[in-house]
Coordinates of C-alpha atoms and ligand atoms in Angstrom, one line a residue:
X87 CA 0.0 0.0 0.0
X88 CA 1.3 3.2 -0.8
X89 CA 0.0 6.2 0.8
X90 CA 0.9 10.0 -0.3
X91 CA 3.1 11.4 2.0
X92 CA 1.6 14.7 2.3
X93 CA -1.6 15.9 0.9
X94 CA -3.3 18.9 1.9
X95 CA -7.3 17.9 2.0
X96 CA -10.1 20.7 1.6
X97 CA -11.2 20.0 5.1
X98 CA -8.0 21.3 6.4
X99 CA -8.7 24.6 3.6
X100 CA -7.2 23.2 0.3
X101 CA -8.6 23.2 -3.1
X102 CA -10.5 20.2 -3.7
X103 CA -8.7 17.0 -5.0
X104 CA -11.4 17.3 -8.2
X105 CA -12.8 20.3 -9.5
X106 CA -16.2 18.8 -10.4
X107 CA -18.4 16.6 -8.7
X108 CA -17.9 13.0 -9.3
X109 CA -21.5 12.2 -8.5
X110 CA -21.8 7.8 -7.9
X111 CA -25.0 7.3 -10.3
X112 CA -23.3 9.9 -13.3
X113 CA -25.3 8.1 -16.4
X114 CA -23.6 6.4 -18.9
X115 CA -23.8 7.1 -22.6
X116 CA -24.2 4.9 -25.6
X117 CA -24.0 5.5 -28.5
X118 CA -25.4 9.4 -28.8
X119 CA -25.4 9.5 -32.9
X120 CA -27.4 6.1 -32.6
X121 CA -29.8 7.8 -30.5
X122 CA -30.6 10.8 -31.9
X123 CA -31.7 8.8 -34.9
X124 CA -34.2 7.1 -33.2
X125 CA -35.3 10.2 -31.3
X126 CA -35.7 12.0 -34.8
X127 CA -37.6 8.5 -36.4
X128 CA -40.1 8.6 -33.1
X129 CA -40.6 12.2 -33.9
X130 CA -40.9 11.4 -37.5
X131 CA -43.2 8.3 -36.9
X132 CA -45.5 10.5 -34.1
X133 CA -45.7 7.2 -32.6
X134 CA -44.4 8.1 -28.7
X135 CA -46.1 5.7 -26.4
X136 CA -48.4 3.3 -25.9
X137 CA -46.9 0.2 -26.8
X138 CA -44.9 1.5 -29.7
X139 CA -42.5 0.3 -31.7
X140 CA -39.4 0.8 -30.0
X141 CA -40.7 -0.3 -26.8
X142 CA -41.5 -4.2 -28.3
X143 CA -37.9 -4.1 -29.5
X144 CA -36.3 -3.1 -26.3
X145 CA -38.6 -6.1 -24.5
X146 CA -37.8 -8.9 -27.1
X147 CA -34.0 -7.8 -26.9
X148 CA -34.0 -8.1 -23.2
X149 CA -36.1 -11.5 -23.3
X150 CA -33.6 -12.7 -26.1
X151 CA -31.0 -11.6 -23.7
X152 CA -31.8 -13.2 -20.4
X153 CA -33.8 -15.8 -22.0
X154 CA -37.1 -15.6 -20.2
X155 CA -40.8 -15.4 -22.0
X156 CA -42.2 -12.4 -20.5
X157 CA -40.4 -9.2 -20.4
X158 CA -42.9 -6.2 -19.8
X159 CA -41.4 -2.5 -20.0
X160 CA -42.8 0.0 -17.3
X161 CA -42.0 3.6 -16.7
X162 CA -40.0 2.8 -14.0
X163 CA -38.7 0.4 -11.2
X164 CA -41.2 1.3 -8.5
X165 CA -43.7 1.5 -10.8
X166 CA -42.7 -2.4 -11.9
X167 CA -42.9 -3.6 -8.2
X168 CA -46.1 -2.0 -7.6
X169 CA -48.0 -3.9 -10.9
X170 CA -45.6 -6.9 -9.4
X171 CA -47.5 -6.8 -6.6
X172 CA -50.6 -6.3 -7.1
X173 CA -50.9 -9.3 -10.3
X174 CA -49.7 -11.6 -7.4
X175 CA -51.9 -10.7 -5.2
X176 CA -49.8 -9.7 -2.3
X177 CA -51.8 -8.2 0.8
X178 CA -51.6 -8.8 4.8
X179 CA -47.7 -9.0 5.2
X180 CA -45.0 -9.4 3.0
X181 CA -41.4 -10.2 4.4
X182 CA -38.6 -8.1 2.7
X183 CA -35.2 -7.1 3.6
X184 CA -34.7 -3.5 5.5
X185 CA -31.3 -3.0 3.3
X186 CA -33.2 -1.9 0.0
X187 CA -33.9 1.4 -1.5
X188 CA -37.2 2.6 0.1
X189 CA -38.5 1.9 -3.0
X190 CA -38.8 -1.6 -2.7
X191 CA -41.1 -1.2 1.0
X192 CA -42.9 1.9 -0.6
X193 CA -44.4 -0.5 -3.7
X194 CA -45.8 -2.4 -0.5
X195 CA -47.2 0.2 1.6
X196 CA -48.2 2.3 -1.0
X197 CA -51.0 -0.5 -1.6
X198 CA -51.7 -1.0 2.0
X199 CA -49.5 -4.0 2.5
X200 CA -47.4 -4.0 5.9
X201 CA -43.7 -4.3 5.1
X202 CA -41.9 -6.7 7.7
X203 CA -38.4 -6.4 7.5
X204 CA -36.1 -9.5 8.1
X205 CA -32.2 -8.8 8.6
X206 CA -29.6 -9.6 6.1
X207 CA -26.6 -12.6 5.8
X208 CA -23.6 -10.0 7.3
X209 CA -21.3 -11.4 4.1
X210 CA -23.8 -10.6 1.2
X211 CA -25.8 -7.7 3.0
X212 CA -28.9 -9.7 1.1
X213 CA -32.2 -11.0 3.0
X214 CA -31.0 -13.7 5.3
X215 CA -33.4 -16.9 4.6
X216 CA -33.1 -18.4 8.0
X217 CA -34.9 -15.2 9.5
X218 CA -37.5 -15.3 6.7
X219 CA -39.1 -18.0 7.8
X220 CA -39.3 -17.3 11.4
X221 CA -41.1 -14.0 10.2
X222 CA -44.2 -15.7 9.0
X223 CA -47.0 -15.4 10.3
X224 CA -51.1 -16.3 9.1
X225 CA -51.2 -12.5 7.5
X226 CA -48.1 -13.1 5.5
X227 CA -48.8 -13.6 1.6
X228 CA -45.3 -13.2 -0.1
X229 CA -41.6 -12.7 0.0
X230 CA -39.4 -10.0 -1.6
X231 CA -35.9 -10.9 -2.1
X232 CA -33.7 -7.8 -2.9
X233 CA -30.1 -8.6 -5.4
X234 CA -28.8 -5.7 -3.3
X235 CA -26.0 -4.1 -5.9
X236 CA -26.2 -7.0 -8.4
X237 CA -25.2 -9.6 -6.0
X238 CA -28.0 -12.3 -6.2
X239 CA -29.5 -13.1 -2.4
X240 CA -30.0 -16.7 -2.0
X241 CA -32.9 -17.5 -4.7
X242 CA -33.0 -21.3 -3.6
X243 CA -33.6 -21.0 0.2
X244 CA -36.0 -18.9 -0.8
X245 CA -38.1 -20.2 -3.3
X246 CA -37.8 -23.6 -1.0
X247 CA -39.7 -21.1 2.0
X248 CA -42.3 -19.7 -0.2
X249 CA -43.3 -23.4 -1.5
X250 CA -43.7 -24.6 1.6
X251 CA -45.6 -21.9 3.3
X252 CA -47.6 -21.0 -0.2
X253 CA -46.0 -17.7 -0.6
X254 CA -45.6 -15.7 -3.3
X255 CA -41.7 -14.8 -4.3
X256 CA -41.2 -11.4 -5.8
X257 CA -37.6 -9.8 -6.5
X258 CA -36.4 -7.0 -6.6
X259 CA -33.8 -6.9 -9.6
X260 CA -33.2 -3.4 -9.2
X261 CA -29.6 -3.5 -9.6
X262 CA -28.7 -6.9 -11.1
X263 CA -29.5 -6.6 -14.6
X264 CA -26.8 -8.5 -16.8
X265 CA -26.0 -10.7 -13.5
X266 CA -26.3 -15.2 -13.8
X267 CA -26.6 -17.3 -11.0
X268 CA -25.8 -20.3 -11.4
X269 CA -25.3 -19.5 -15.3
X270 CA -28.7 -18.4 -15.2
X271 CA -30.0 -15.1 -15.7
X272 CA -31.3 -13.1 -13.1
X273 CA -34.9 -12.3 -14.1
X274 CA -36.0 -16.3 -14.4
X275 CA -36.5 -16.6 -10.6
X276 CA -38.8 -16.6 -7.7
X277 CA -42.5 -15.3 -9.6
X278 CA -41.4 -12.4 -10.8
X279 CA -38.9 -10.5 -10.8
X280 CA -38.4 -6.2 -11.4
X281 CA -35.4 -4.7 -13.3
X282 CA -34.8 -0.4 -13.1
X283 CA -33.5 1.2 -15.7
X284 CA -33.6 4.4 -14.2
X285 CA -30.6 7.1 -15.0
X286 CA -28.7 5.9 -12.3
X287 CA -28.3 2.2 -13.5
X288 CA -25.6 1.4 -15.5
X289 CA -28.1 0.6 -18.2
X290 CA -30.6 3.3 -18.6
X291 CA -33.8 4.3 -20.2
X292 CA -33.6 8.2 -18.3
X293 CA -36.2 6.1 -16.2
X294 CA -37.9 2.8 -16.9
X295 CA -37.8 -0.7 -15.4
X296 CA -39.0 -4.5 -16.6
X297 CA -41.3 -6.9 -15.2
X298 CA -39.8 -10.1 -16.1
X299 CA -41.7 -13.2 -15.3
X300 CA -41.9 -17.1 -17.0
X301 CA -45.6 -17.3 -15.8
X302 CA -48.4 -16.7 -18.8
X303 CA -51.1 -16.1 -16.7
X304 CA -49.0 -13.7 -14.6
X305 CA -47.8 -11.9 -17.8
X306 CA -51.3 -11.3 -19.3
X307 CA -52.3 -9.9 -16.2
X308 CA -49.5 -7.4 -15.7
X309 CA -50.0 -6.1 -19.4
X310 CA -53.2 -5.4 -18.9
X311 CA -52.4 -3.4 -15.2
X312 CA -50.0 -1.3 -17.0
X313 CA -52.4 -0.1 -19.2
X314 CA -55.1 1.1 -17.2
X315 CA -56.6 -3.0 -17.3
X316 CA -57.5 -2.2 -21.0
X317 CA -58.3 -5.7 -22.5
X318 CA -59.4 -3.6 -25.8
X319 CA -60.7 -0.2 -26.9
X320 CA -64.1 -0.2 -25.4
X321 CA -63.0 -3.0 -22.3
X322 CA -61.3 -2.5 -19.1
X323 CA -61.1 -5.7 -17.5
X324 CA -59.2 -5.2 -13.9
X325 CA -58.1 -2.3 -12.2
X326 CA -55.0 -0.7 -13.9
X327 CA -52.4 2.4 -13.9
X328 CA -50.4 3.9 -16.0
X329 CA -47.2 1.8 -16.4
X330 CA -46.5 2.5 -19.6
X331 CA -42.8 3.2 -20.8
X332 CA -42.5 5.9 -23.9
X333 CA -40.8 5.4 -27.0
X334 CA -37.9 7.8 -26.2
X335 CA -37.1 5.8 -23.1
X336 CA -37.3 2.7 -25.0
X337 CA -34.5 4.4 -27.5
X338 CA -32.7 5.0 -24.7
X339 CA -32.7 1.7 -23.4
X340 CA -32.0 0.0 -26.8
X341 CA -29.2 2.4 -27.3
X342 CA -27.8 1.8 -23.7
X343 CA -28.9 -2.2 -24.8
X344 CA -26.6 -2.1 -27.5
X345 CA -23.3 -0.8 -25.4
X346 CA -23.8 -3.4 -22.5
X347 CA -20.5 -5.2 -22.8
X348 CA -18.0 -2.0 -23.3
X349 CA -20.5 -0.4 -19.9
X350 CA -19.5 -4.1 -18.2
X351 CA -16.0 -4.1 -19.2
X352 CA -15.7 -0.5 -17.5
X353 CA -16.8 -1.1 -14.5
X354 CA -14.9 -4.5 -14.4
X355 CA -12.0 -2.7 -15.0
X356 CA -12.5 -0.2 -12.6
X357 CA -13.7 -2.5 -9.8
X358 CA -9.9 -4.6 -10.4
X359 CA -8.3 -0.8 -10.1
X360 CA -9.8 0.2 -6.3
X361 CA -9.2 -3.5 -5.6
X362 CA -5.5 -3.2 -6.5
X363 CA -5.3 0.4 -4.7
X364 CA -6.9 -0.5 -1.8
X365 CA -6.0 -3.9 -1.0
X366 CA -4.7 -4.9 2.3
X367 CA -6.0 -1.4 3.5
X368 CA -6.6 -2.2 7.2
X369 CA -10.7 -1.8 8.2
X370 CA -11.6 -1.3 4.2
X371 CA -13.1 -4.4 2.5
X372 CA -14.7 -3.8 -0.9
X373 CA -17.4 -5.7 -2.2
X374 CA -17.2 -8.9 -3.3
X375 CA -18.3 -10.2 -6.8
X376 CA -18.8 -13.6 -8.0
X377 CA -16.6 -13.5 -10.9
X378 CA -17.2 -17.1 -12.1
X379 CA -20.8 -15.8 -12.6
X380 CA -22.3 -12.9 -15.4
X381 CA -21.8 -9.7 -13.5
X382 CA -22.1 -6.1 -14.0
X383 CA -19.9 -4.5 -11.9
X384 CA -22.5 -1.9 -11.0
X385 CA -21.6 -1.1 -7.5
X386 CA -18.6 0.1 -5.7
X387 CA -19.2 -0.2 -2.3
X388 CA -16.5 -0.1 0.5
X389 CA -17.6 -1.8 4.1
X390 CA -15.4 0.2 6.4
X391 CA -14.6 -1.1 9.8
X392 CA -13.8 1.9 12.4
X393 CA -12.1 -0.3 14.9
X394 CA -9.7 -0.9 12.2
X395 CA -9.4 2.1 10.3
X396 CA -9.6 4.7 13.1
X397 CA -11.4 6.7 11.2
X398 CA -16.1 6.0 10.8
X399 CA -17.6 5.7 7.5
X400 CA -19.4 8.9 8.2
X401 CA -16.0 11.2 8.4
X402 CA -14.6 9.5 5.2
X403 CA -17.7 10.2 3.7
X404 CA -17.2 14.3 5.2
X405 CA -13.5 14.1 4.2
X406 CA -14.7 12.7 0.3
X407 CA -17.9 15.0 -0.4
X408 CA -14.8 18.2 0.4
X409 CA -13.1 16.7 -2.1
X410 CA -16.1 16.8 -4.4
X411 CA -16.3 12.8 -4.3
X412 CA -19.6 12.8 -3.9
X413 CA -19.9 8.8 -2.1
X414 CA -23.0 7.8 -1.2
X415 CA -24.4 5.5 2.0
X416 CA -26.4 3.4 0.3
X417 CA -28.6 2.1 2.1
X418 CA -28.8 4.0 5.1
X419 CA -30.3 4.0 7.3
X420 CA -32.6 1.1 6.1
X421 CA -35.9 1.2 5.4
X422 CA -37.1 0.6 8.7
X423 CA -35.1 4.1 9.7
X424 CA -37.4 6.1 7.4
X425 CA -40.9 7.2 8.0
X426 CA -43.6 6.1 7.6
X427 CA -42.1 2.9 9.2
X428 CA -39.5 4.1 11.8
X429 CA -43.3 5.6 13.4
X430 CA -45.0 2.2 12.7
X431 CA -42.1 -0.1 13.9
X432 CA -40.3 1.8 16.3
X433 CA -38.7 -1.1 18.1
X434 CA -38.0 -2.8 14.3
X435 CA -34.1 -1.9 14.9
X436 CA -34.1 -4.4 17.8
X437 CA -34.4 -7.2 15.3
X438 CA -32.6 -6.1 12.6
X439 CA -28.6 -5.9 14.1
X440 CA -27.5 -6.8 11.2
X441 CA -28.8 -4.3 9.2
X442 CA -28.1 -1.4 11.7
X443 CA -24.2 -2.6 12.0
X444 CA -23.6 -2.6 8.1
X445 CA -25.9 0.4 7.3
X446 CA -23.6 2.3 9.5
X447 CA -20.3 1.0 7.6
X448 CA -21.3 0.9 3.9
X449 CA -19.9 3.8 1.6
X450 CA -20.2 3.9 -2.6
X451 CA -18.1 4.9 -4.8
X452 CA -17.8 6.3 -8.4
X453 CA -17.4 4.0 -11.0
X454 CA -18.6 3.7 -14.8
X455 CA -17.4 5.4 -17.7
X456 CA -17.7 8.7 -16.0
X457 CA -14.3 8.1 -14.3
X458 CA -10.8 7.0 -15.2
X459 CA -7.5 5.3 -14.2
X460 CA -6.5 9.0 -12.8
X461 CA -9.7 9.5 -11.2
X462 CA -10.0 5.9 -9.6
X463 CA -6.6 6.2 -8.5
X464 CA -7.0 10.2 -6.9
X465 CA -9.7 8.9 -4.8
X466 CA -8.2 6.1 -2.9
X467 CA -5.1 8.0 -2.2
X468 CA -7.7 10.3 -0.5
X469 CA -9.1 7.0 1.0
X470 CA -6.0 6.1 1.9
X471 CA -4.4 9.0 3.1
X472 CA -7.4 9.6 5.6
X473 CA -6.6 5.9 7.2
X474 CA -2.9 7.2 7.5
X475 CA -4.0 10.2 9.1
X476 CA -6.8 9.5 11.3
X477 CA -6.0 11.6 14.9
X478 CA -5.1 14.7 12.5
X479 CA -8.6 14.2 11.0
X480 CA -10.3 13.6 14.1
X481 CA -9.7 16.5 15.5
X482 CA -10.5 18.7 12.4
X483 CA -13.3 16.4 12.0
X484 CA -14.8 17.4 15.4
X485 CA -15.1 21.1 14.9
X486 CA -18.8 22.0 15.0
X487 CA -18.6 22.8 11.4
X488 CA -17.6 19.2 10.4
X489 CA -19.9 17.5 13.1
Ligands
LIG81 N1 -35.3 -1.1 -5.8 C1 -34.1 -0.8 -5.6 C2 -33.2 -1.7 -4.8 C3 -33.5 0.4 -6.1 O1 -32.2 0.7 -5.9 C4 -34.3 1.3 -6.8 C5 -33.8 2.5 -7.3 C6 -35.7 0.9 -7.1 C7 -36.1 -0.3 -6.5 C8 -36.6 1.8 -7.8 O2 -36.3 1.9 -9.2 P1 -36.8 3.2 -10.0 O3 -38.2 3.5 -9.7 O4 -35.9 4.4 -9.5 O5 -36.5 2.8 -11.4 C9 -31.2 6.8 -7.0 C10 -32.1 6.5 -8.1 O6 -33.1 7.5 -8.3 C11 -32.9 5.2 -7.9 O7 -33.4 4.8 -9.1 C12 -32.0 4.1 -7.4 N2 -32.7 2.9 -7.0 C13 -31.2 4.6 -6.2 C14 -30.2 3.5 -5.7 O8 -30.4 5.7 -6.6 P2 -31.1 8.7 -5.2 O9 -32.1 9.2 -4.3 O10 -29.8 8.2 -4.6 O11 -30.9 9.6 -6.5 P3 -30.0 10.9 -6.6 O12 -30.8 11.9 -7.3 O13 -29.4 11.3 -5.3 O14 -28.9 10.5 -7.7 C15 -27.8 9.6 -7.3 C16 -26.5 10.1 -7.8 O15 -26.5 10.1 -9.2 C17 -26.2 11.5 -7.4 O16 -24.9 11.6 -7.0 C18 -26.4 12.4 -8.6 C19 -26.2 11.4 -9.8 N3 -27.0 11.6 -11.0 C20 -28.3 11.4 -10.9 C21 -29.1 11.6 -12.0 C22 -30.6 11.3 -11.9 C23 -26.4 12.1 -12.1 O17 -25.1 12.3 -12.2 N4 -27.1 12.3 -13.2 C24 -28.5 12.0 -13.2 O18 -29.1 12.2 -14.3 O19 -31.8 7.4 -5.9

């Protein structure tokens, strides 16, 4: 490990390390020339939603792609989960894990479903099965397993659970679009399962998301919930919303589609830099992938341990945004943190230790094609140089200003 010898940080009154903000979800691009076509051929075609062309395309690719029958394109992840839920049928209780974007409990309790959060496996930070189960109770109609950045949470155990109590599995593909388990794409498990293409995902469609499910009856249902439960012109069949994803996103999407391998190799590449720079830096463990599965690299997220480091993932994370590294602590607090259910579950934390010990240590980093080799390797000597330095920090760190 190398560590700058002297480096003046703008906590201490320097200029910062970068002179823009390198923000964690900074979109990626494809092809721009590609896209404008389509964006002019939309506009040409006056054809901009409702089940257009553009938005069959981007579905068949993605089915093609992950190999499942039903791919559905809404206008966004939440959106997905939502129609998700309600085609299943969810209601009472539904078990999901507190380390999630809000998102995922929202979808729930949006439709008067109670969220019950379980705690997570403290090596993959995913929904830990063994606590599912002893979550159930006669109310308790399905399970939502989160692939919490891209790294699948245990599919088997859980699918083995929801068979034997009749339970419904939902998940919450968020962030693992691109990722296999078992050589097996994610998107083929559990009933359904919910991709987000919003701007932040390494594949993007501005915003956007797929319901991806092998079920037909399933499928025909959630089509018809997307558009308002139109079964034709004249005929509304079920209750519906508006779920619909426009043709422009769809461009978006295809165009995004059609760079997926060069986005992968990116963050590949980047992920093997900050795992070279920051190896065998005491207290800072970064994520693990499964490299012998399909991965996408998405994530960058550091799991920092105080007693090690000397220094809190909360003054890195000061030190970083005054160097205009703008990290982010996904996800805390968890879910069960935020209103409306730190009111309803006050006492939730007491069963979740899991959760509350790695919310408090997770950090995210820049990656994609937004950043470079001299970018990557600025901000782990920052990292690293504040691990160095940790009673000089301190002390700035516990002026009222920095507090
Ligand atoms: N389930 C899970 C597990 C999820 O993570 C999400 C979404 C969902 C469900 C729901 O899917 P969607 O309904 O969103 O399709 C962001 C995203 O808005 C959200 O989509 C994502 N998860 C979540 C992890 O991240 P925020 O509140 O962190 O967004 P924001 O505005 O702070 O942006 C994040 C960073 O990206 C900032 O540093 C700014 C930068 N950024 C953002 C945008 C939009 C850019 O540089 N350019 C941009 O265009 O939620």
């Amino acid at each position: 490990m190398s560590v700058e010898k002297e480096r003046n940080l703008a906590i201490f009154g320097a200029v910062p390390a970068f002179k823009e903000k390198l923000h964690v979800g900074k979109p990626n691009i494809g092809d721009r020339r590609r896209l404008m076509k389509c964006l002019n051929d939309i506009l040409d075609r006056r054809w901009l939603t409702n089940d257009g062309l553009y938005v069959k395309d981007f579905e068949n690719k993605i089915a093609d792609f992950i190999e499942a029958k039903h791919c559905l394109a809404v206008c966004n992840g939440t959106t997905g989960l939502e129609i998700a839920i309600r085609a299943l049928g969810l209601s009472g209780e539904v078990i999901l894990p507190s380390m999630t974007f809000i998102a995922t409990a929202h979808a729930l309790k949006w439709q008067n479903i109670t969220p019950v959060f379980c705690d997570i496996d403290p090596k993959t930070w995913n929904i830990d099965p063994q606590r599912v189960e002893k979550m159930i109770t006669p109310q308790t109609t399905g399970i939502i397993g989160v692939h919490l950045f891209g790294r699948p949470c245990d599919v088997d155990a859980l699918a083995e659970i929801a068979h034997k109590h009749k339970l419904k599995l939902l998940h919450d593909a968020a962030h693992a679009f691109g990722c296999s388990i078992k050589g097996r794409m994610i998107g083929n498990f559990g009933d359904a399962e919910v991709f987000s293409f919003h701007a932040t995902k390494f594949i993007n469609s501005f915003e956007g998301g797929m319901i991806v499910t092998n079920n037909d009856d399933l499928a025909a249902k959630i089509k018809l919930m997307r558009n308002f439960g139109f079964s034709g012109y004249d005929e509304v069949t079920s209750i519906g919303i508006n779920g619909k994803m426009n043709e422009f996103s769809a461009a978006m999407g295809l165009t995004s589609f059609e760079s997926l391998n060069d986005f992968i190799e990116t963050n590949r590449r980047n992920y093997h830099q900050y795992r070279k720079e920051l190896e065998n830096l005491p207290g800072v463990s970064l994520i693990q992938y499964d490299e012998s599965e399909r991965c996408n690299f998405q994530y960058i997220v550091l799991e920092i341990d105080e007693k090690l480091t000397g220094i809190s993932r909360d003054q890195l994370f000061k030190v970083l945004w005054a160097e205009n590294v703008m990290a982010r602590r996904y996800f805390y607090p968890g879910c069960h943190r935020m209103e409306p259910y730190r009111s309803l579950f006050p006492n939730a934390g007491s069963h979740l230790p899991v959760t509350e010990r790695i919310a408090n240590r997770l950090l995210s980093l820049p990656t994609w094609t937004s950043m470079d080799e001299q970018k990557i390797s600025k901000v782990c000597d920052i990292i690293k140089y504040c691990v160095a330095h940790t009673s000089k920090l301190k002390s700035k760190l516990s002026h009222k200003k920095w507090k």
